[in-house]
Amino acid sequence: MHELSICQSIVDAVERHAAGRPVRAVHLTVGALRQIVPDTLTFCWELVTEATPLAGSQLVVDHVAAVVRCLPCNRRQTLTEMNLVCDVCGGSDLSIVAGEEFLITTLELAEA
Amino acid sequence: MGRFHRHDDGHGNDDGYGHGHGDHTGYTTGGERVEVLERIFDENDRTAAANRADLDAAGVTCVNLMSSPGAGKTAVLRETLRQLQDRVRVGIVEGDIETSIDADRLAGFGASISLLNTSNGFGGECHLDAPMVRSALARLPLDALDLVLVENVGNLVCPAEFAVGEHHRAMIHAVTEGEEKPLKYPVMFRSADLVLVNKIDLLPHLDVDLALFHRNLQAVNPGVRVIETSARTGQGIDEWCAWLTAGR
């Protein structure tokens, strides 16, 4: 249940960027390597924003797949499971290209 | 960074069809977008960096110890303190949702113990974060310590997401937990610099395939160092203590 404290830090950042303007939706990007449960996040968002100026705002989660690059052979592959082995050369010297994102990307403001 | 572009594409801001911002919202004057691009763990990571700076200034090494509940964190720590007392000045940050039971079990070995109860009214946090550890570090005499061990809350998911300012991450996996934990909790197993395979004395009584566990572990964290330990018999505790105190 770290989604609850995460929602609280999202609220803090959103309030800072919104600067008092009404917010209709908050867009997040969540990488596949993050252990964030989107439904729990949405539920906690309602809980945390209740009776605040952000009440009723929507949390929209965009997912990013996990992509790794093999350092020796430069092969890029999208991971479907956590098996850190290159599917071409069998090497395990991989760097993570995408999948660790956890960002607030944009706010959609409502009409004032 | 490219990942931001990928996100923008997904939103149709840059899809070549000429939609203006807010067109799909149904509002004619509303729907203004504010670009944020802020990492959600930024605040935690800034506090973790401050913790790390304080530890470095005091010459203290900090290890974040993580495991599932019941893998033996407190028992291993107790044997660690027994072995290091008189040699290394140890501080403990003890994360516990509600009680002081673990802190009590660690008393009597000369270590400074800072207890963090993580209960917040919602049933307790499932991890320690950097601000919590910051408040606990403030109650430790850092200048009089060599090593701080952070006993995280027993949980294989959440603690992996929160840096607390540690120099190293160590995990305890008990042989009783079976072979598949690294595949089920890859983020935590991948984040560990060292894995203790604890309760190794129970192996003769179990059907566990330890070689399979090692293959699974290496699949998610290639090359990670492993030490087989038993807090009960003391096996491997000296090797673990040597790892903890290396470089001093």
Short mmCIF file of C-alpha atoms in Angstrom, two decimals:
data_model
loop_
_atom_site.label_atom_id
_atom_site.label_comp_id
_atom_site.label_asym_id
_atom_site.label_seq_id
_atom_site.Cartn_x
_atom_site.Cartn_y
_atom_site.Cartn_z
CA MET A 1 0.00 0.00 0.00
CA HIS A 2 2.68 2.55 -0.81
CA GLU A 3 0.17 3.96 -3.31
CA LEU A 4 -1.34 6.00 -0.48
CA SER A 5 1.83 7.89 0.38
CA ILE A 6 2.65 8.17 -3.32
CA CYS A 7 -0.75 9.82 -3.92
CA GLN A 8 0.03 12.29 -1.20
CA SER A 9 3.26 13.32 -2.92
CA ILE A 10 1.40 13.57 -6.25
CA VAL A 11 -1.14 15.87 -4.58
CA ASP A 12 1.66 18.08 -3.28
CA ALA A 13 3.29 18.36 -6.71
CA VAL A 14 -0.04 18.92 -8.50
CA GLU A 15 -1.05 21.69 -6.11
CA ARG A 16 2.30 23.36 -6.65
CA HIS A 17 1.99 23.28 -10.45
CA ALA A 18 -1.72 24.12 -10.55
CA ALA A 19 -1.14 27.18 -8.39
CA GLY A 20 -4.78 27.44 -7.35
CA ARG A 21 -6.28 26.73 -10.78
CA PRO A 22 -8.93 23.97 -10.90
CA VAL A 23 -7.57 20.65 -12.16
CA ARG A 24 -9.68 18.21 -14.16
CA ALA A 25 -7.15 15.44 -14.79
CA VAL A 26 -3.63 14.48 -13.80
CA HIS A 27 -1.61 12.39 -16.25
CA LEU A 28 1.05 10.01 -14.98
CA THR A 29 3.53 7.85 -16.83
CA VAL A 30 4.28 4.55 -15.07
CA GLY A 31 6.95 2.15 -16.34
CA ALA A 32 6.40 -1.60 -16.26
CA LEU A 33 9.32 -2.03 -13.87
CA ARG A 34 7.59 0.08 -11.23
CA GLN A 35 5.60 -1.81 -8.68
CA ILE A 36 2.62 0.47 -8.85
CA VAL A 37 -0.89 -0.98 -9.04
CA PRO A 38 -2.91 1.47 -11.18
CA ASP A 39 -6.30 0.55 -9.68
CA THR A 40 -4.95 1.01 -6.17
CA LEU A 41 -3.45 4.32 -7.20
CA THR A 42 -6.81 5.50 -8.59
CA PHE A 43 -8.61 4.38 -5.45
CA CYS A 44 -6.09 6.11 -3.19
CA TRP A 45 -6.33 9.24 -5.32
CA GLU A 46 -10.05 9.52 -4.54
CA LEU A 47 -9.31 8.93 -0.86
CA VAL A 48 -6.52 11.48 -0.64
CA THR A 49 -8.21 14.22 -2.67
CA GLU A 50 -11.59 13.92 -0.98
CA ALA A 51 -12.62 17.26 0.53
CA THR A 52 -9.68 19.04 -1.13
CA PRO A 53 -9.69 21.35 -4.17
CA LEU A 54 -8.60 18.31 -6.22
CA ALA A 55 -11.73 16.31 -5.33
CA GLY A 56 -13.31 14.85 -8.47
CA SER A 57 -10.16 15.20 -10.55
CA GLN A 58 -9.19 12.18 -12.59
CA LEU A 59 -5.91 10.30 -12.41
CA VAL A 60 -4.94 9.01 -15.86
CA VAL A 61 -2.16 6.41 -15.98
CA ASP A 62 -0.13 5.89 -19.17
CA HIS A 63 1.95 2.73 -19.22
CA VAL A 64 5.44 2.34 -20.65
CA ALA A 65 6.78 -1.12 -21.50
CA ALA A 66 10.14 -2.31 -20.18
CA VAL A 67 12.81 -2.07 -22.89
CA VAL A 68 16.41 -3.20 -22.47
CA ARG A 69 19.49 -2.87 -24.68
CA CYS A 70 22.25 -5.47 -24.75
CA LEU A 71 25.53 -3.61 -24.27
CA PRO A 72 27.76 -6.05 -26.21
CA CYS A 73 25.50 -6.62 -29.26
CA ASN A 74 23.28 -3.53 -29.12
CA ARG A 75 20.08 -5.57 -29.50
CA ARG A 76 16.99 -3.81 -28.11
CA GLN A 77 14.12 -5.90 -26.83
CA THR A 78 10.88 -5.34 -24.99
CA LEU A 79 10.63 -7.46 -21.86
CA THR A 80 7.52 -9.51 -21.32
CA GLU A 81 8.96 -11.10 -18.22
CA MET A 82 11.84 -10.23 -15.92
CA ASN A 83 14.47 -12.33 -17.64
CA LEU A 84 17.53 -10.15 -18.05
CA VAL A 85 19.18 -12.13 -20.82
CA CYS A 86 19.69 -10.93 -24.41
CA ASP A 87 17.57 -13.03 -26.76
CA VAL A 88 20.22 -12.79 -29.49
CA CYS A 89 23.64 -13.25 -27.86
CA GLY A 90 22.54 -14.64 -24.48
CA GLY A 91 24.53 -12.00 -22.61
CA SER A 92 23.30 -10.52 -19.34
CA ASP A 93 25.05 -7.16 -19.58
CA LEU A 94 21.89 -5.16 -20.29
CA SER A 95 20.96 -1.58 -19.70
CA ILE A 96 17.39 -0.53 -19.09
CA VAL A 97 16.18 1.88 -21.76
CA ALA A 98 12.59 2.29 -20.60
CA GLY A 99 10.28 0.95 -17.93
CA GLU A 100 11.49 2.73 -14.80
CA GLU A 101 9.53 5.95 -15.43
CA PHE A 102 7.28 7.28 -12.72
CA LEU A 103 6.34 10.82 -13.62
CA ILE A 104 3.61 13.36 -13.44
CA THR A 105 3.54 14.45 -17.08
CA THR A 106 0.69 16.93 -17.52
CA LEU A 107 -2.24 18.51 -15.76
CA GLU A 108 -5.49 19.22 -17.58
CA LEU A 109 -7.01 22.34 -16.15
CA ALA A 110 -10.75 22.82 -15.93
CA GLU A 111 -12.48 26.03 -16.82
CA ALA A 112 -12.13 28.45 -13.98
CA MET B 1 14.88 12.26 -23.02
CA GLY B 2 13.22 9.98 -25.55
CA ARG B 3 10.78 8.54 -23.06
CA PHE B 4 9.05 11.88 -22.75
CA HIS B 5 8.52 11.99 -26.49
CA ARG B 6 6.97 8.57 -26.42
CA HIS B 7 4.53 9.81 -23.84
CA ASP B 8 3.63 12.89 -25.85
CA ASP B 9 2.98 10.79 -28.94
CA GLY B 10 0.50 8.77 -26.96
CA HIS B 11 -1.39 11.89 -26.15
CA GLY B 12 -1.90 13.02 -29.69
CA ASN B 13 -0.11 16.30 -29.11
CA ASP B 14 2.33 15.42 -31.81
CA ASP B 15 0.44 12.96 -33.95
CA GLY B 16 0.44 14.93 -37.16
CA TYR B 17 -3.33 15.33 -37.35
CA GLY B 18 -3.28 18.87 -36.20
CA HIS B 19 -5.44 18.57 -33.09
CA GLY B 20 -4.89 21.52 -30.86
CA HIS B 21 -4.54 21.06 -27.14
CA GLY B 22 -7.88 20.49 -25.57
CA ASP B 23 -9.79 19.71 -28.78
CA HIS B 24 -10.83 16.32 -27.50
CA THR B 25 -11.98 17.70 -24.20
CA GLY B 26 -15.21 19.19 -25.50
CA TYR B 27 -14.33 22.53 -23.97
CA THR B 28 -13.85 25.51 -26.16
CA THR B 29 -11.99 27.68 -23.72
CA GLY B 30 -11.02 25.14 -21.04
CA GLY B 31 -8.80 22.09 -21.17
CA GLU B 32 -5.55 23.99 -20.90
CA ARG B 33 -2.64 21.66 -20.28
CA VAL B 34 0.22 22.30 -17.92
CA GLU B 35 3.36 20.31 -18.62
CA VAL B 36 4.85 19.01 -15.38
CA LEU B 37 7.39 16.25 -16.14
CA GLU B 38 8.20 15.77 -12.49
CA ARG B 39 9.48 12.49 -11.09
CA ILE B 40 7.15 11.36 -8.33
CA PHE B 41 10.03 10.14 -6.15
CA ASP B 42 11.94 13.42 -6.48
CA GLU B 43 11.18 14.60 -2.96
CA ASN B 44 12.07 11.23 -1.44
CA ASP B 45 15.27 11.08 -3.50
CA ARG B 46 16.31 14.60 -2.45
CA THR B 47 15.89 13.63 1.20
CA ALA B 48 17.77 10.37 0.57
CA ALA B 49 20.65 12.41 -0.88
CA ALA B 50 20.64 14.61 2.24
CA ASN B 51 20.76 11.48 4.44
CA ARG B 52 23.62 10.13 2.37
CA ALA B 53 25.52 13.42 2.70
CA ASP B 54 25.12 13.37 6.49
CA LEU B 55 26.30 9.74 6.63
CA ASP B 56 29.29 10.49 4.40
CA ALA B 57 30.22 13.55 6.46
CA ALA B 58 30.26 11.37 9.58
CA GLY B 59 32.18 8.57 7.82
CA VAL B 60 29.34 6.11 8.34
CA THR B 61 28.43 3.27 5.97
CA CYS B 62 24.70 2.62 5.71
CA VAL B 63 23.09 -0.65 4.61
CA ASN B 64 19.36 -1.00 3.92
CA LEU B 65 18.26 -4.50 4.94
CA MET B 66 15.10 -5.80 3.30
CA SER B 67 13.16 -9.07 3.29
CA SER B 68 9.70 -10.53 3.58
CA PRO B 69 8.24 -10.80 7.10
CA GLY B 70 9.81 -13.66 9.01
CA ALA B 71 12.89 -14.21 6.83
CA GLY B 72 15.09 -13.47 9.82
CA LYS B 73 16.15 -9.82 9.59
CA THR B 74 16.11 -9.26 13.33
CA ALA B 75 17.74 -12.63 14.14
CA VAL B 76 20.54 -11.97 11.61
CA LEU B 77 20.99 -8.45 13.01
CA ARG B 78 21.19 -9.80 16.52
CA GLU B 79 24.00 -12.20 15.53
CA THR B 80 25.65 -9.38 13.57
CA LEU B 81 25.66 -7.13 16.63
CA ARG B 82 26.97 -9.99 18.76
CA GLN B 83 29.88 -10.46 16.35
CA LEU B 84 30.65 -6.78 15.74
CA GLN B 85 30.33 -5.48 19.30
CA ASP B 86 33.67 -4.16 20.61
CA ARG B 87 34.95 -3.91 16.99
CA VAL B 88 32.51 -1.73 15.08
CA ARG B 89 30.25 1.02 16.38
CA VAL B 90 26.82 0.17 15.02
CA GLY B 91 23.59 2.13 14.85
CA ILE B 92 20.27 0.50 13.97
CA VAL B 93 17.25 2.14 12.38
CA GLU B 94 14.44 -0.24 13.23
CA GLY B 95 11.31 -0.02 11.12
CA ASP B 96 8.31 -1.63 12.72
CA ILE B 97 4.67 -0.88 12.02
CA GLU B 98 3.39 -0.87 15.58
CA THR B 99 5.63 -2.39 18.24
CA SER B 100 9.10 -2.17 19.79
CA ILE B 101 9.48 -5.99 19.82
CA ASP B 102 12.33 -6.04 17.28
CA ALA B 103 14.15 -3.14 18.92
CA ASP B 104 13.88 -4.95 22.27
CA ARG B 105 15.40 -8.10 20.74
CA LEU B 106 18.41 -6.08 19.60
CA ALA B 107 19.11 -4.42 22.94
CA GLY B 108 22.14 -5.38 25.01
CA PHE B 109 24.88 -5.38 22.35
CA GLY B 110 25.97 -1.78 22.73
CA ALA B 111 24.34 -0.60 19.50
CA SER B 112 22.44 2.68 19.28
CA ILE B 113 18.88 1.88 18.23
CA SER B 114 16.43 4.33 16.70
CA LEU B 115 12.92 2.91 16.48
CA LEU B 116 10.56 4.07 13.75
CA ASN B 117 6.94 3.08 14.15
CA THR B 118 5.36 3.51 10.74
CA SER B 119 1.71 3.32 11.79
CA ASN B 120 -0.12 6.28 10.27
CA GLY B 121 -3.71 5.51 11.09
CA PHE B 122 -4.28 3.60 7.84
CA GLY B 123 -2.78 0.41 9.22
CA GLY B 124 0.86 1.36 8.89
CA GLU B 125 3.25 2.14 6.09
CA CYS B 126 4.69 -0.85 4.32
CA HIS B 127 8.18 0.58 3.90
CA LEU B 128 10.59 3.15 5.22
CA ASP B 129 11.06 6.26 3.12
CA ALA B 130 13.86 8.79 3.20
CA PRO B 131 12.06 11.38 5.41
CA MET B 132 11.28 8.69 8.02
CA VAL B 133 14.90 7.53 8.04
CA ARG B 134 16.02 11.16 8.26
CA SER B 135 14.10 11.60 11.51
CA ALA B 136 15.55 8.33 12.83
CA LEU B 137 19.13 9.27 11.88
CA ALA B 138 18.71 12.53 13.81
CA ARG B 139 18.32 10.42 16.95
CA LEU B 140 21.56 8.47 16.35
CA PRO B 141 25.02 9.75 17.35
CA LEU B 142 26.36 9.53 13.78
CA ASP B 143 29.76 10.99 14.65
CA ALA B 144 30.30 8.14 17.11
CA LEU B 145 29.28 5.37 14.67
CA ASP B 146 30.93 3.38 11.85
CA LEU B 147 27.93 1.54 10.45
CA VAL B 148 24.19 2.12 10.32
CA LEU B 149 21.94 -0.83 9.51
CA VAL B 150 18.41 0.04 8.47
CA GLU B 151 16.00 -2.80 9.18
CA ASN B 152 13.22 -2.07 6.72
CA VAL B 153 9.60 -3.14 7.13
CA GLY B 154 9.14 -6.80 6.15
CA ASN B 155 7.78 -6.56 2.61
CA LEU B 156 9.12 -7.61 -0.80
CA VAL B 157 7.42 -4.87 -2.82
CA CYS B 158 7.36 -1.35 -1.44
CA PRO B 159 10.80 -0.92 0.18
CA ALA B 160 12.48 -1.45 -3.21
CA GLU B 161 10.88 1.75 -4.50
CA PHE B 162 12.21 4.03 -1.77
CA ALA B 163 15.87 4.98 -1.48
CA VAL B 164 16.66 6.06 2.08
CA GLY B 165 20.25 7.26 1.58
CA GLU B 166 21.87 3.86 1.94
CA HIS B 167 25.24 2.95 0.39
CA HIS B 168 24.25 -0.68 -0.14
CA ARG B 169 21.11 -2.77 -0.23
CA ALA B 170 21.09 -6.24 1.26
CA MET B 171 18.24 -8.73 1.15
CA ILE B 172 17.52 -11.72 3.30
CA HIS B 173 15.79 -14.63 1.63
CA ALA B 174 14.92 -17.61 3.85
CA VAL B 175 15.24 -21.06 2.25
CA THR B 176 11.71 -21.75 3.55
CA GLU B 177 10.40 -19.18 1.04
CA GLY B 178 11.02 -21.53 -1.89
CA GLU B 179 12.66 -21.07 -5.28
CA GLU B 180 10.41 -18.58 -7.07
CA LYS B 181 10.55 -15.41 -4.98
CA PRO B 182 13.10 -13.69 -7.30
CA LEU B 183 10.74 -14.18 -10.25
CA LYS B 184 7.72 -12.96 -8.30
CA TYR B 185 9.45 -9.92 -6.78
CA PRO B 186 12.10 -9.08 -9.41
CA VAL B 187 12.29 -5.37 -8.63
CA MET B 188 13.45 -5.96 -5.08
CA PHE B 189 15.78 -8.85 -5.93
CA ARG B 190 17.27 -6.80 -8.75
CA SER B 191 17.93 -3.85 -6.44
CA ALA B 192 20.00 -5.88 -3.95
CA ASP B 193 23.81 -5.70 -3.83
CA LEU B 194 23.93 -8.83 -1.69
CA VAL B 195 21.47 -11.61 -0.89
CA LEU B 196 21.71 -13.64 2.31
CA VAL B 197 20.15 -17.07 1.93
CA ASN B 198 19.12 -17.54 5.53
CA LYS B 199 17.85 -20.47 7.64
CA ILE B 200 20.25 -22.63 5.62
CA ASP B 201 20.35 -25.07 8.55
CA LEU B 202 16.74 -26.05 7.68
CA LEU B 203 17.66 -27.22 4.18
CA PRO B 204 17.76 -30.97 5.03
CA HIS B 205 14.14 -30.74 6.20
CA LEU B 206 12.81 -29.05 3.05
CA ASP B 207 12.04 -30.00 -0.54
CA VAL B 208 13.50 -26.72 -1.77
CA ASP B 209 15.68 -26.84 -4.90
CA LEU B 210 18.39 -24.36 -3.92
CA ALA B 211 20.12 -24.58 -7.33
CA LEU B 212 16.85 -23.48 -8.97
CA PHE B 213 16.59 -20.56 -6.54
CA HIS B 214 20.11 -19.49 -7.53
CA ARG B 215 19.24 -19.71 -11.26
CA ASN B 216 16.12 -17.60 -10.70
CA LEU B 217 18.07 -15.06 -8.68
CA GLN B 218 20.81 -14.77 -11.32
CA ALA B 219 18.14 -14.30 -14.02
CA VAL B 220 16.87 -11.11 -12.37
CA ASN B 221 20.17 -9.91 -10.86
CA PRO B 222 23.10 -11.34 -12.81
CA GLY B 223 26.30 -11.66 -10.79
CA VAL B 224 24.78 -10.67 -7.44
CA ARG B 225 26.78 -11.83 -4.43
CA VAL B 226 25.14 -14.48 -2.25
CA ILE B 227 26.04 -15.65 1.25
CA GLU B 228 24.36 -18.67 2.85
CA THR B 229 23.61 -17.92 6.48
CA SER B 230 21.94 -19.29 9.56
CA ALA B 231 21.28 -16.91 12.41
CA ARG B 232 20.63 -20.03 14.51
CA THR B 233 23.96 -21.84 13.93
CA GLY B 234 26.01 -18.76 13.04
CA GLN B 235 26.93 -20.11 9.60
CA GLY B 236 27.96 -17.36 7.20
CA ILE B 237 27.56 -14.55 9.73
CA ASP B 238 31.33 -13.91 9.76
CA GLU B 239 31.36 -13.61 5.96
CA TRP B 240 28.37 -11.22 6.13
CA CYS B 241 30.13 -9.15 8.80
CA ALA B 242 33.26 -9.03 6.63
CA TRP B 243 31.15 -7.72 3.73
CA LEU B 244 29.54 -5.12 6.01
CA THR B 245 32.86 -3.84 7.26
CA ALA B 246 34.83 -4.09 3.99
CA GLY B 247 36.72 -0.96 3.04
CA ARG B 248 37.32 0.16 6.58
#
